[in-house]
Amino acid sequence: MRRLTDASIALLVPFLIVLHLYVAPYTKVEESFNIQATHDIITYGVPFRNANAYLKAHYDHLSFPGSVPRTFLGPLALAGASWPFAWLVEGVDKQILVRAILGVYNAFSILVFRNGIAHAFGSDTANWTLPNFFAFGISTLALRSLTPSYVGAMRPPWRGVQEYRKGLVMLTVIGVTFRSEIAILLGCHTAWLLFNKRLSPTDIVTLGSLGLAIGLSLTVPVDSFFWQKIPLWPELSGFIFNILKGRSAEWGTSPVHYYFTSAIPRLLLNPLTWLVCIPIALTTPALRNRGFDMLVPNIAFVAMYSLQPHKEWRFIIYVLPSLTAVAAMGASWIWSRRTKSFLYRVSAMGLVASTLGTFAVSLGMLAVSSSNYPGAEALNYLHAHADGSQNVINVHMDTLSCMTGVTRFLQITPPQNSSASNRHTLWLYDKAENETQLLHPGFWDKFDYLLAERPEKAIGGWEILHTIDGFTGVQLLRPGATSRHRMSSGSSLTKPDQSIEDLWLGVKNNVYQSWLKVEDVMRERVTRGWWVQAKMEPRIRILRSTKESVSN
């Protein structure tokens, strides 16, 4: 029975990842570089001759480089893992495919971390960790190796030292290659290991040098090639731009306490995590040492990174596995003693209720997230409803569209051979955002359709073909108030030929109508008319040129 329970809980991780991917299959602007680079590698391959010209002609990053270069190591690995499925499975959605593979990898990393917690603190503790966190794969594997119980009675000391060494090398490599802020996390863990005399200074220097050498040998050749700049170390460029020059503040600043008072509570979500479980783990003598071992270096990392003015939750997500593990220690302590006193029994019931409540809230947040990609939905709608008689269709996509789901995976790629191109409409896409260029009337003449947040900025004759709503907040409905912004259940969203995009819109329509029926029942029988609903407002307009198409 225990094995069945453990297996069922373990399967929750990949299941929830796939569920999130199905309900919200699009990407936000933070994912733009990696998703575009992965698309370009899968679609156009890696050139070995005339690389500079080929990359400029086919790859997105040289036309839209961003503020600093990013590494191609992740997209290259992801494209390599996805390529066999992308070309062997006919009709597969490549964007969902690559994100699913990355999700499965992260699920594997989380389960490996869970197994480390099981060895350290027991399977009951490991089972409490699963519902709460998702973290980057390699850092999660590294933190698994740094779990303190590897030195002690459960494993020989030499094996524990080996795990520490492996963890530090892995953190060094990903700090050099993927995210420079990992260097702060690495420094905090290194200082903690030195303070507790688990590794010597000689070990630290040797491991750091090894990780640095491995990281540089990977990132410099690969990224120098793809960016056509020799030599190039992307994370060093990012460190100079964001930290030394302080340019990251241009994207907004937050107060120094933001991570502790806002980001971490929202990421952990369950309030009992930090109000009850973590305090119990840190105050119970049997748990205190291991709790501090896992908590101190990670909290130190967050505290040091809080000095950086520009803050985003994704910068500190690496600490979530360890924070959740410490909370799980406290939860397991309460659960294993639920029959010993009334207080423990009530606390255990509170844990179960809060876990179920958190799960329900997370599903609600998932539903909201699915409404946060009006750009992607607008492009899919346009593909399904544009005039198919045109030989060439020119589309301009504004900044908001590109920030809310539009990727090259969603674009219709030109056929590779000329005979096929003569039988299909050629779609051309433009993402220009230069204000001077946008003010020139001639710029707009070549487009047949626009995806625009503000139609008044378009110069020339245009008509609104369709409007895509997006999530803008939450509103409280009083008894008697009618829900607004309901998606029509009519056939206006679909065409008789039923393309994939039409079918997806039809599925969303059916799900939405079913939810409205649930809402009616709940308001009538449970909440006495009160209700909370997502506030939806027009975000992207699909505009069609009123002049004769220039593409024919």
XYZ file of C-alpha atoms in Angstrom:
552
model
C 0.000 0.000 0.000
C 2.850 2.389 0.838
C 4.485 1.782 -2.539
C 1.197 2.449 -4.333
C 0.733 5.689 -2.388
C 4.292 6.819 -3.094
C 3.926 6.039 -6.798
C 0.597 7.884 -7.005
C 2.014 10.972 -5.341
C 5.112 10.849 -7.552
C 2.941 10.716 -10.682
C 1.297 13.977 -9.621
C 4.353 15.921 -10.769
C 4.332 15.006 -14.485
C 0.523 14.944 -14.484
C 0.250 18.505 -13.170
C 2.916 19.716 -15.599
C 1.026 18.192 -18.541
C -2.255 19.621 -17.222
C -0.785 23.127 -17.021
C 0.706 22.736 -20.489
C -2.637 21.635 -21.958
C -4.676 24.418 -20.375
C -2.100 27.188 -20.936
C 0.014 26.084 -23.933
C 1.475 29.494 -24.764
C 4.495 31.423 -23.512
C 5.199 34.805 -21.939
C 7.811 37.331 -22.978
C 10.360 36.011 -20.432
C 10.503 32.762 -22.425
C 10.886 34.510 -25.761
C 14.579 33.953 -26.481
C 14.666 30.281 -25.532
C 11.463 29.330 -27.350
C 12.439 31.237 -30.514
C 15.959 29.798 -30.511
C 14.637 26.261 -30.033
C 12.238 26.778 -32.947
C 15.007 28.029 -35.221
C 17.317 25.103 -34.467
C 14.552 22.544 -35.056
C 13.209 24.239 -38.178
C 16.352 25.448 -39.922
C 19.087 23.299 -38.398
C 22.626 24.332 -37.521
C 24.634 25.703 -40.476
C 28.167 24.500 -41.047
C 28.877 26.656 -44.108
C 28.140 30.357 -44.641
C 27.033 30.423 -41.024
C 26.865 34.207 -40.667
C 24.593 34.746 -43.668
C 22.447 31.717 -42.845
C 21.906 32.729 -39.233
C 21.000 36.297 -40.216
C 18.527 35.048 -42.809
C 16.751 32.428 -40.697
C 17.347 32.949 -36.976
C 15.343 35.392 -34.859
C 17.988 36.376 -32.302
C 20.183 38.358 -34.703
C 17.206 40.507 -35.755
C 15.883 40.874 -32.193
C 18.932 40.361 -29.953
C 17.484 41.744 -26.715
C 19.412 43.796 -24.197
C 22.081 41.129 -23.594
C 22.967 37.851 -25.355
C 21.671 34.614 -23.839
C 23.176 31.166 -24.086
C 22.150 28.707 -26.785
C 23.069 25.698 -24.657
C 19.531 25.206 -23.353
C 17.759 25.638 -26.709
C 20.354 23.408 -28.386
C 19.829 20.606 -25.865
C 16.052 20.987 -25.969
C 15.972 21.031 -29.760
C 18.185 17.937 -29.863
C 15.836 16.068 -27.521
C 12.758 17.233 -29.434
C 13.990 16.807 -32.996
C 13.254 13.065 -33.445
C 9.661 13.502 -32.263
C 9.180 16.758 -34.191
C 10.011 15.170 -37.532
C 8.873 11.581 -37.015
C 5.445 12.305 -35.513
C 3.361 13.884 -38.244
C 1.282 16.891 -37.235
C 2.702 17.205 -33.725
C 2.465 20.657 -32.149
C 6.168 21.444 -31.849
C 5.779 24.179 -29.258
C 3.820 21.908 -26.938
C 6.324 19.125 -27.672
C 9.417 21.095 -26.617
C 7.707 22.494 -23.527
C 6.482 19.006 -22.594
C 10.003 17.595 -22.868
C 11.345 20.399 -20.678
C 8.493 19.791 -18.231
C 9.207 16.071 -18.063
C 12.869 16.818 -17.413
C 11.945 19.158 -14.572
C 9.571 16.511 -13.234
C 12.446 14.032 -13.251
C 14.637 16.516 -11.363
C 11.920 17.118 -8.779
C 11.469 13.380 -8.237
C 15.223 12.912 -7.834
C 15.191 15.687 -5.238
C 12.236 13.962 -3.562
C 14.186 10.722 -3.360
C 17.038 12.616 -1.725
C 14.611 14.003 0.852
C 13.277 10.487 1.428
C 16.809 9.256 2.193
C 17.432 12.253 4.417
C 14.189 12.592 6.360
C 11.982 9.621 5.462
C 9.331 8.937 2.838
C 6.582 10.724 4.790
C 8.515 13.976 4.560
C 9.221 13.398 0.850
C 5.517 12.951 0.124
C 4.665 16.299 1.713
C 7.092 18.118 -0.632
C 5.519 17.285 -3.968
C 2.475 19.528 -4.416
C 4.258 22.790 -3.810
C 7.225 23.413 -6.044
C 8.608 23.464 -9.511
C 12.214 24.500 -9.997
C 14.844 24.486 -12.629
C 16.153 21.026 -13.308
C 19.909 21.238 -12.923
C 19.804 23.437 -9.817
C 17.321 21.040 -8.244
C 19.666 18.112 -8.928
C 22.538 20.112 -7.449
C 20.554 20.935 -4.303
C 19.688 17.268 -3.966
C 23.405 16.533 -3.760
C 23.777 19.243 -1.108
C 21.094 17.721 1.139
C 22.915 17.483 4.485
C 21.972 13.935 5.466
C 24.456 12.460 2.984
C 27.055 12.890 5.701
C 26.031 10.836 8.688
C 24.711 7.468 9.656
C 22.591 6.966 6.555
C 25.566 6.974 4.188
C 29.348 6.674 4.587
C 31.070 10.071 5.087
C 33.099 9.729 1.893
C 29.914 9.356 -0.113
C 28.519 12.494 1.471
C 31.640 14.472 0.577
C 31.359 13.223 -3.001
C 27.769 14.445 -3.158
C 28.771 17.868 -1.854
C 31.507 18.087 -4.451
C 29.139 17.099 -7.235
C 26.569 19.647 -6.105
C 29.070 22.509 -6.027
C 30.457 21.649 -9.477
C 26.927 21.547 -10.914
C 26.023 24.910 -9.379
C 29.244 26.406 -10.752
C 28.538 25.101 -14.252
C 24.988 26.459 -14.397
C 26.136 29.773 -12.918
C 28.710 30.089 -15.697
C 26.404 28.932 -18.484
C 22.757 29.704 -17.702
C 22.146 32.190 -14.883
C 24.817 34.344 -13.286
C 22.758 34.854 -10.091
C 23.471 31.200 -9.302
C 26.956 32.389 -8.353
C 25.428 34.022 -5.254
C 23.598 30.806 -4.364
C 26.848 28.910 -4.921
C 28.733 31.311 -2.654
C 26.170 30.930 0.142
C 26.273 27.128 0.018
C 30.054 27.155 -0.186
C 30.335 29.424 2.853
C 27.950 27.177 4.796
C 29.948 24.045 3.942
C 33.177 25.758 5.002
C 31.592 27.037 8.217
C 30.511 23.502 9.111
C 33.898 22.068 8.019
C 32.345 19.689 5.510
C 34.743 20.720 2.745
C 38.198 22.255 2.897
C 39.315 25.485 1.189
C 41.409 23.348 -1.159
C 38.285 21.413 -2.157
C 36.423 24.657 -2.835
C 39.145 26.085 -5.065
C 39.520 22.807 -6.967
C 35.767 22.338 -7.462
C 35.258 25.953 -8.474
C 38.045 25.755 -11.031
C 36.644 22.513 -12.436
C 33.119 23.914 -12.738
C 34.407 27.129 -14.304
C 36.461 25.190 -16.859
C 33.533 22.938 -17.782
C 31.119 25.857 -18.055
C 33.408 28.003 -20.195
C 34.293 25.094 -22.475
C 30.568 24.665 -23.157
C 29.237 28.203 -23.415
C 32.033 30.113 -25.146
C 32.360 27.940 -28.311
C 28.601 27.383 -28.719
C 27.496 30.950 -28.086
C 30.368 32.531 -30.004
C 29.161 30.536 -33.016
C 25.444 31.297 -32.758
C 25.939 34.980 -31.943
C 28.831 35.324 -34.415
C 30.936 37.145 -31.829
C 34.284 35.687 -30.820
C 34.830 35.195 -27.947
C 31.463 35.526 -26.199
C 30.477 34.572 -22.647
C 26.779 35.537 -22.407
C 26.416 35.372 -18.633
C 29.406 37.647 -18.138
C 27.769 40.149 -20.490
C 24.538 39.852 -18.504
C 26.357 40.308 -15.200
C 28.091 43.463 -16.433
C 24.851 44.875 -17.871
C 22.532 44.060 -14.978
C 24.783 44.240 -11.920
C 27.826 46.380 -12.626
C 25.991 48.914 -14.803
C 22.699 48.566 -12.913
C 20.703 48.576 -16.149
C 18.205 45.950 -14.940
C 16.526 48.722 -12.917
C 15.187 50.040 -16.233
C 12.633 47.198 -16.109
C 11.310 48.387 -12.741
C 12.344 48.187 -9.109
C 10.839 46.668 -5.960
C 11.448 47.285 -2.246
C 14.193 45.347 -0.525
C 11.708 43.146 1.351
C 9.796 42.109 -1.811
C 11.090 38.528 -1.999
C 10.293 37.795 1.646
C 6.950 39.575 1.938
C 5.520 38.961 -1.510
C 7.358 36.602 -3.872
C 8.124 33.655 -1.578
C 4.678 33.588 0.122
C 3.000 33.651 -3.297
C 5.284 30.938 -4.679
C 4.770 28.650 -1.680
C 1.070 29.607 -1.794
C -0.015 27.543 1.235
C 0.113 29.967 4.213
C 0.703 27.129 6.696
C 4.033 26.531 4.967
C 5.670 29.590 6.530
C 3.285 30.199 9.436
C 3.390 26.686 10.926
C 5.506 24.074 9.145
C 8.827 25.898 8.764
C 8.735 27.302 12.337
C 8.088 23.790 13.702
C 11.004 22.389 11.696
C 13.317 25.079 13.078
C 12.197 24.868 16.716
C 11.872 21.104 17.161
C 15.195 19.766 18.518
C 15.062 16.592 16.418
C 14.620 18.598 13.201
C 16.446 21.848 13.936
C 19.937 21.033 12.648
C 18.775 19.624 9.323
C 16.263 22.420 8.917
C 18.911 25.095 9.394
C 21.272 23.190 7.073
C 18.776 23.459 4.244
C 17.362 26.878 5.080
C 20.309 29.121 6.020
C 22.283 29.149 2.720
C 19.114 29.554 0.658
C 17.701 32.379 2.782
C 21.126 34.034 2.705
C 20.998 33.898 -1.091
C 17.573 35.563 -1.151
C 18.718 38.220 1.332
C 21.792 39.082 -0.714
C 19.876 39.115 -3.985
C 17.314 41.435 -2.396
C 19.915 44.192 -2.662
C 19.434 44.114 -6.440
C 16.755 46.772 -7.227
C 15.079 44.865 -10.079
C 13.293 41.815 -8.694
C 11.334 38.973 -10.260
C 10.190 35.751 -8.645
C 11.977 33.669 -11.283
C 15.344 34.942 -10.028
C 14.945 33.105 -6.698
C 12.921 30.066 -7.755
C 15.957 27.850 -7.144
C 15.363 27.986 -3.378
C 11.796 26.636 -3.501
C 12.723 22.932 -3.330
C 14.736 23.464 -0.156
C 12.125 25.728 1.462
C 9.436 23.186 0.654
C 11.578 20.379 2.057
C 11.980 22.223 5.370
C 8.231 22.853 5.481
C 7.673 19.178 4.713
C 9.758 18.239 7.748
C 7.384 20.240 9.940
C 4.308 18.842 8.193
C 5.548 15.286 8.614
C 6.234 15.916 12.299
C 2.646 17.098 12.817
C 1.102 14.313 10.741
C 2.989 11.499 12.459
C 1.697 12.751 15.846
C -1.910 13.445 14.884
C -3.216 10.725 17.243
C -1.231 11.899 20.262
C -3.064 15.082 21.192
C -5.995 17.267 20.237
C -3.667 20.075 19.078
C -1.782 17.787 16.699
C -5.086 16.384 15.405
C -6.434 19.849 14.642
C -3.115 20.870 13.064
C -3.113 17.765 10.866
C -6.660 18.525 9.734
C -5.538 22.071 8.973
C -2.686 20.745 6.827
C -5.040 18.563 4.806
C -7.571 21.376 4.383
C -4.929 23.938 3.428
C -3.353 21.535 0.923
C -6.713 20.921 -0.752
C -7.475 24.640 -0.651
C -4.102 25.472 -2.155
C -4.691 22.937 -4.906
C -8.061 24.530 -5.680
C -6.524 28.017 -5.714
C -3.736 26.849 -8.022
C -6.327 25.428 -10.442
C -8.109 28.776 -10.367
C -4.826 30.533 -11.094
C -4.280 28.093 -13.961
C -7.667 29.047 -15.417
C -6.702 32.719 -15.129
C -3.329 32.002 -16.734
C -5.044 30.484 -19.767
C -6.620 33.901 -20.409
C -3.299 35.729 -20.317
C -2.200 35.039 -23.899
C -4.337 37.228 -26.178
C -1.509 37.592 -28.690
C -1.311 33.852 -29.322
C -5.075 33.500 -29.525
C -5.270 36.415 -31.953
C -2.688 34.870 -34.278
C -4.419 31.483 -34.179
C -7.745 33.139 -34.952
C -6.225 35.046 -37.867
C -4.740 31.880 -39.352
C -8.175 30.246 -39.226
C -10.174 33.149 -40.644
C -7.914 35.063 -43.040
C -8.715 35.271 -46.746
C -7.240 32.051 -48.104
C -7.423 33.213 -51.714
C -4.403 35.502 -51.343
C -1.042 34.284 -52.524
C 0.813 36.292 -49.866
C -0.468 37.594 -46.525
C 1.527 40.233 -44.663
C 0.879 40.546 -40.915
C 2.219 43.100 -38.449
C 2.212 42.079 -34.768
C 2.596 44.800 -32.165
C 4.557 44.663 -28.912
C 1.733 43.411 -26.707
C 0.936 40.596 -29.134
C 4.542 39.441 -29.095
C 4.643 39.674 -25.294
C 1.499 37.578 -24.805
C 2.101 34.326 -26.600
C 3.166 34.951 -30.192
C 6.161 32.787 -31.099
C 7.675 31.480 -34.301
C 6.209 28.069 -33.505
C 2.742 29.573 -34.034
C 3.681 31.135 -37.361
C 3.068 29.271 -40.606
C 6.511 28.395 -41.938
C 7.057 28.840 -45.700
C 7.322 25.526 -47.598
C 10.873 24.359 -48.181
C 10.439 23.720 -51.918
C 9.167 26.103 -54.595
C 6.522 23.735 -56.008
C 4.808 23.533 -52.627
C 5.008 27.300 -52.154
C 3.057 27.808 -55.382
C 0.130 25.834 -53.929
C -0.011 27.509 -50.499
C -0.487 31.011 -49.175
C 2.804 32.538 -48.088
C 2.562 34.184 -44.665
C 5.003 36.993 -43.836
C 5.260 38.351 -40.292
C 6.607 41.648 -39.016
C 7.470 42.606 -35.415
C 8.924 46.095 -36.002
C 8.658 48.336 -32.947
C 10.702 51.395 -33.912
C 8.503 54.418 -33.148
C 9.884 56.494 -36.027
C 9.192 53.695 -38.483
C 5.659 53.219 -37.154
C 4.851 56.889 -37.804
C 5.571 56.582 -41.530
C 2.392 55.955 -43.606
C 4.301 53.884 -46.133
C 5.203 51.364 -43.440
C 1.566 50.279 -43.078
C 0.737 50.006 -46.782
C 2.294 46.559 -47.193
C 0.234 44.828 -44.504
C -3.010 42.938 -44.979
C -3.680 42.317 -41.286
C -2.586 43.788 -37.967
C -2.584 42.456 -34.420
C -2.834 45.649 -32.398
C -3.480 46.707 -28.835
C -4.273 50.256 -29.969
C -5.877 50.314 -33.437
C -5.696 54.118 -33.583
C -1.932 53.885 -34.068
C -2.371 52.144 -37.427
C -2.229 54.576 -40.343
C -4.550 53.982 -43.289
C -7.874 52.235 -43.760
C -8.546 49.355 -41.381
C -11.544 47.482 -40.039
C -11.760 45.324 -36.920
C -12.124 41.675 -37.875
C -12.198 40.315 -34.324
C -11.288 41.276 -30.766
C -9.500 39.031 -28.281
C -10.150 39.596 -24.586
C -7.552 39.125 -21.869
C -7.444 38.892 -18.100
C -7.147 42.266 -16.358
C -8.093 41.492 -12.748
C -10.720 40.029 -10.461
C -14.152 41.443 -9.736
C -16.726 40.699 -7.040
C -20.275 40.061 -8.243
C -23.094 40.963 -5.899
C -26.388 39.054 -5.734
C -28.394 39.806 -8.850
C -25.410 40.988 -10.882
C -24.941 39.266 -14.223
C -21.615 37.847 -15.335
C -20.072 39.808 -18.161
C -17.543 39.016 -20.861
C -19.013 35.559 -21.426
C -17.786 33.787 -24.476
C -20.555 33.178 -26.979
C -21.516 29.573 -27.547
C -22.589 30.288 -31.100
C -20.790 29.280 -34.250
C -19.150 32.648 -34.872
C -15.859 31.349 -33.547
C -15.619 28.465 -35.973
C -15.674 27.828 -39.684
C -17.121 24.787 -41.454
C -13.675 23.417 -42.370
C -12.762 23.145 -38.644
C -9.017 23.791 -38.552
C -6.952 22.893 -35.489
C -7.224 26.461 -34.248
C -11.012 26.363 -34.687
C -11.265 23.112 -32.777
C -9.202 24.540 -29.925
C -11.446 27.589 -29.756
C -14.445 25.252 -29.803
C -13.041 23.238 -26.889
C -12.456 26.419 -24.891
C -15.985 27.536 -25.726
C -17.495 24.263 -24.466
C -15.404 24.275 -21.293
C -16.353 27.879 -20.631
C -20.056 27.200 -21.090
C -19.820 24.231 -18.702
C -18.141 26.471 -16.140
C -20.928 29.020 -16.462
C -23.454 26.299 -15.596
C -21.401 25.439 -12.492
C -21.318 29.121 -11.608
C -25.107 29.372 -11.856
C -25.590 26.367 -9.554
C -23.047 27.622 -6.999
C -24.506 31.146 -6.909
C -28.029 29.830 -6.511
C -27.442 27.112 -3.902
C -24.205 27.927 -2.075
C -23.054 31.556 -2.150
C -26.514 33.219 -2.222
C -25.688 35.154 -5.336
C -22.179 36.302 -4.470
C -19.385 35.334 -6.851
C -15.832 36.173 -7.849
C -14.940 36.106 -11.501
C -12.079 36.998 -13.783
C -12.368 40.434 -15.289
C -11.850 40.247 -19.037
C -11.325 43.266 -21.265
C -10.409 43.733 -24.941
C -6.636 43.418 -25.365
C -5.805 42.616 -28.998
C -7.726 43.724 -32.071
C -7.326 41.882 -35.361
C -7.467 44.496 -38.095
C -8.017 43.892 -41.802
C -6.965 46.337 -44.477
C -9.885 47.942 -46.301
C -7.850 48.586 -49.434
C -7.273 45.981 -52.106
C -4.609 43.617 -50.772
C -1.107 44.492 -51.888
C -0.167 40.837 -51.655
C -2.141 39.616 -54.658
